[in-house]
Tab-separated table of C-alpha atoms in Angstrom:
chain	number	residue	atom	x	y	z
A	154	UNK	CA	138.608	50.405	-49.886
A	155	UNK	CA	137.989	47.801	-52.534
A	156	UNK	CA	136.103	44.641	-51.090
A	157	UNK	CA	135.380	41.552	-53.203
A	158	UNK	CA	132.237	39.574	-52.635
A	159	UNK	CA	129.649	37.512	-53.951
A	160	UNK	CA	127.606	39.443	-56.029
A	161	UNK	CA	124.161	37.591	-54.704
A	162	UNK	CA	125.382	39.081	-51.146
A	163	UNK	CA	126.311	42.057	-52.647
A	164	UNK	CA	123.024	42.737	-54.544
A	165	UNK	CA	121.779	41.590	-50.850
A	166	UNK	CA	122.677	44.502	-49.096
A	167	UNK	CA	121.845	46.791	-51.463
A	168	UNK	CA	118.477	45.859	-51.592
A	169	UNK	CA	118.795	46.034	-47.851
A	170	UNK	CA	120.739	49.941	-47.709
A	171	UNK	CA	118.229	51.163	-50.681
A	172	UNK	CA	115.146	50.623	-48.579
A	173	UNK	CA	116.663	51.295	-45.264
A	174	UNK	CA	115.801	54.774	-43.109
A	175	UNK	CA	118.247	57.341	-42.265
A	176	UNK	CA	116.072	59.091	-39.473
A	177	UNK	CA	119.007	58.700	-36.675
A	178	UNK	CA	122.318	58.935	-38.978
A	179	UNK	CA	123.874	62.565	-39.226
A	180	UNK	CA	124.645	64.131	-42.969
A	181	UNK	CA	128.330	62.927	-42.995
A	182	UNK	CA	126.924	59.167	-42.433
A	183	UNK	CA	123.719	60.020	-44.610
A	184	UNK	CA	126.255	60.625	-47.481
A	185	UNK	CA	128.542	57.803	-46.370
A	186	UNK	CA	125.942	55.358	-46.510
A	187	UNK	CA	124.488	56.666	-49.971
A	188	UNK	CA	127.740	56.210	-51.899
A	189	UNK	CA	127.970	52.678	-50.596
A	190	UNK	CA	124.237	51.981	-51.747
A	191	UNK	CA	125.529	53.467	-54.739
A	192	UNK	CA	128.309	51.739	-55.372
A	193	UNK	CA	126.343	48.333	-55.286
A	194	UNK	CA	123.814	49.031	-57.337
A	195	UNK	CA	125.051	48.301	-60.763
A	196	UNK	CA	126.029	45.037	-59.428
A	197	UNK	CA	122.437	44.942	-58.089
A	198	UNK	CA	120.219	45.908	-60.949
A	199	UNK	CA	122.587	43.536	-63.309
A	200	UNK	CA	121.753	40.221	-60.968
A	201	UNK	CA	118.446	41.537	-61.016
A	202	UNK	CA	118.400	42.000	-64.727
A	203	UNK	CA	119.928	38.552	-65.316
A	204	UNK	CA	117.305	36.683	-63.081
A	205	UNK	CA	114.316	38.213	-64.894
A	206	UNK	CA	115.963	37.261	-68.674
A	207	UNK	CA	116.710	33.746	-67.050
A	208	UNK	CA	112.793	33.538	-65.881
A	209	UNK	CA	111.722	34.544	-69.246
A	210	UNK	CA	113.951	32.658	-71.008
A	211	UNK	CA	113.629	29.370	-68.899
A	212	UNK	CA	109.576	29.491	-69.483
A	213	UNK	CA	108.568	25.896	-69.903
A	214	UNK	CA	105.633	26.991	-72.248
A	215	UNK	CA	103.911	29.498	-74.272
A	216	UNK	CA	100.997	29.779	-71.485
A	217	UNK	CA	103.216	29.440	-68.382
A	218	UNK	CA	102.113	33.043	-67.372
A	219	UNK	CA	98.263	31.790	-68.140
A	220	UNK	CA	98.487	28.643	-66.031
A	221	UNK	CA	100.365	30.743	-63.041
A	222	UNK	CA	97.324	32.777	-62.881
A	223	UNK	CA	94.686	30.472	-62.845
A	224	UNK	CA	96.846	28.099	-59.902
A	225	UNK	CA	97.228	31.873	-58.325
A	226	UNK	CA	93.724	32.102	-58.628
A	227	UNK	CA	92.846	28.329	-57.587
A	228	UNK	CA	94.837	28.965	-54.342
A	229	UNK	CA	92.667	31.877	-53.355
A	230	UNK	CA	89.458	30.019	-53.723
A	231	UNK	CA	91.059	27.234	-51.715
A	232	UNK	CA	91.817	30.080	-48.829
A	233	UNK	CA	88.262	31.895	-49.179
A	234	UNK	CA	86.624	28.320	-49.186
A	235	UNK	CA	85.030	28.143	-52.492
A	236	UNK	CA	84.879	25.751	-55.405
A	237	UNK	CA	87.124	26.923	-58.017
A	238	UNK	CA	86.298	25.094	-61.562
A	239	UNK	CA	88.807	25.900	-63.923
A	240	UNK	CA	91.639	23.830	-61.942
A	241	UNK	CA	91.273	20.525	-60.428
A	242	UNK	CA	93.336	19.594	-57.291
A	243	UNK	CA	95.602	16.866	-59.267
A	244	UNK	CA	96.170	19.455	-61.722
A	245	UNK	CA	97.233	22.052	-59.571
A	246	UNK	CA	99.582	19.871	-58.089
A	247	UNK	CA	101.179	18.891	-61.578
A	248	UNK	CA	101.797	22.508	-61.883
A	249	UNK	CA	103.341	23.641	-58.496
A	250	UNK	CA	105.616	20.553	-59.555
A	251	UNK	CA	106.326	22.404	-62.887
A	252	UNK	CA	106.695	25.275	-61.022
A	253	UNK	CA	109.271	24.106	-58.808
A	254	UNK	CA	111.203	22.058	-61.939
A	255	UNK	CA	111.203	25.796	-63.909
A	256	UNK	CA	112.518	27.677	-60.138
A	257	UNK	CA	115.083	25.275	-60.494
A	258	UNK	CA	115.821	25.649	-63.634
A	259	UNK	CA	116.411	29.332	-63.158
A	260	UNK	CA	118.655	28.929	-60.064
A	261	UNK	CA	120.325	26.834	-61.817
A	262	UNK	CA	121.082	29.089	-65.053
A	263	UNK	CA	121.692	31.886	-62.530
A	264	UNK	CA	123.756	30.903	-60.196
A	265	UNK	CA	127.383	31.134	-61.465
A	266	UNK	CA	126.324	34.866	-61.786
A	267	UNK	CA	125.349	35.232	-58.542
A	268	UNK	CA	128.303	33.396	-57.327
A	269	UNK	CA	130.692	35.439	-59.315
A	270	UNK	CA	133.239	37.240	-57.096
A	271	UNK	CA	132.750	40.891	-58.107
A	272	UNK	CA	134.866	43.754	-56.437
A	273	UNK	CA	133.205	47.469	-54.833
A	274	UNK	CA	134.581	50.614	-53.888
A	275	UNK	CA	133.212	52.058	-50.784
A	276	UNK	CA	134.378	53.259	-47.388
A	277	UNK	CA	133.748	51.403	-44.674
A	278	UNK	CA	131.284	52.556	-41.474
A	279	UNK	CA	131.803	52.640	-37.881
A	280	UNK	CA	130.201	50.832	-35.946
A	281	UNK	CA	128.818	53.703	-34.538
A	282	UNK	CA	127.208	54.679	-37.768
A	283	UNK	CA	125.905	51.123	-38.079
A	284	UNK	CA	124.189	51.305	-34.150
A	285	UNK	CA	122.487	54.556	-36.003
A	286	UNK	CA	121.692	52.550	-38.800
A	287	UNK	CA	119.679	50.114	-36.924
A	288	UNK	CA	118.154	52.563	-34.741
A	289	UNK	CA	116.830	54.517	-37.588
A	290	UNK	CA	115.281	50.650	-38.876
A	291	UNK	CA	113.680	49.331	-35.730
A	292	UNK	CA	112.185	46.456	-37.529
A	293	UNK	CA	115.605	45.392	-38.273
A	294	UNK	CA	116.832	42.194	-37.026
A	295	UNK	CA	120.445	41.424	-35.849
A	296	UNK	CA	120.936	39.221	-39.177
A	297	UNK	CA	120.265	41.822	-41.141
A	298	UNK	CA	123.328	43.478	-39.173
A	299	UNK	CA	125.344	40.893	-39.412
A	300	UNK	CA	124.424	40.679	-43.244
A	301	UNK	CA	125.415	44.345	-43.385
A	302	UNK	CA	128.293	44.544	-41.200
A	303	UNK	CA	130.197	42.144	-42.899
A	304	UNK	CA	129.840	44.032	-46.559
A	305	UNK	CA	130.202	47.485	-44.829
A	306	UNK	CA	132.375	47.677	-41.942
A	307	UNK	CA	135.794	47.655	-41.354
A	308	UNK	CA	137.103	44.529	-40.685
């Protein structure tokens, strides 16, 4: 059954299925669920691939990666309690504003991607399969079956 959906949501659920548990599902649904995971994950790894070239690309400066690790670093000392010298509190803010301008920035660039419409092959699950699912992922919450369901099951 071809489906079409947002690749973002897409990409979603397969980041979901790849790291889910298949303790409670028998080898028919095993299999079942694997060709769906596999079905998404080109779409996956090329929104993936797309936001990491965007967050390189998108860099506001040369020492970006530099200034990320010292503000890293600055909010440790702030959590531990200690003085930390090489970052003063005005400048750390300046940068978490930076920060937020480049996250932007990326989303931004991004997002037409993500929003693209693309279409996936798979065969839908019962819901029986997906009550298997969720036992086999305890941690699971019911918006992560709702996330699935929708992508998944037959409608």
């Amino acid at each position: 059954m071809i489906k079409k959906k947002k690749a973002e949501n897409v990409a979603q659920v397969y980041n979901i299925l790849n790291a889910a548990k298949y303790s409670k599902l028998n080898d028919d649904e095993r299999i079942a669920l694997w060709k769906i995971t596999r079905a998404m994950k080109p779409v996956a790894l090329k929104l993936k691939d797309d936001i990491q070239d965007a967050a390189q690309h998108m860099k506001p400066s040369d020492d970006f990666d530099r200034r990320l690790t010292i503000a890293r670093q600055y909010e440790q000392a702030q959590r531990d309690g200690k003085d930390f010298d090489k970052l003063s509190k005005e400048e750390y803010d300046a940068f978490i504003q930076e920060w937020r301008d480049y996250s932007k920035l990326v989303d931004t660039a991004v997002k037409e991607f993500a929003d693209e419409e693309v279409e996936i092959d798979i065969e839908p699950i019962t819901e029986e399969t997906l009550s298997r699912l969720m036992a086999s992922n305890d941690s699971w919450t019911m918006e992560r079956a709702v996330i699935i369901s929708d992508m998944i099951m037959q409608q």
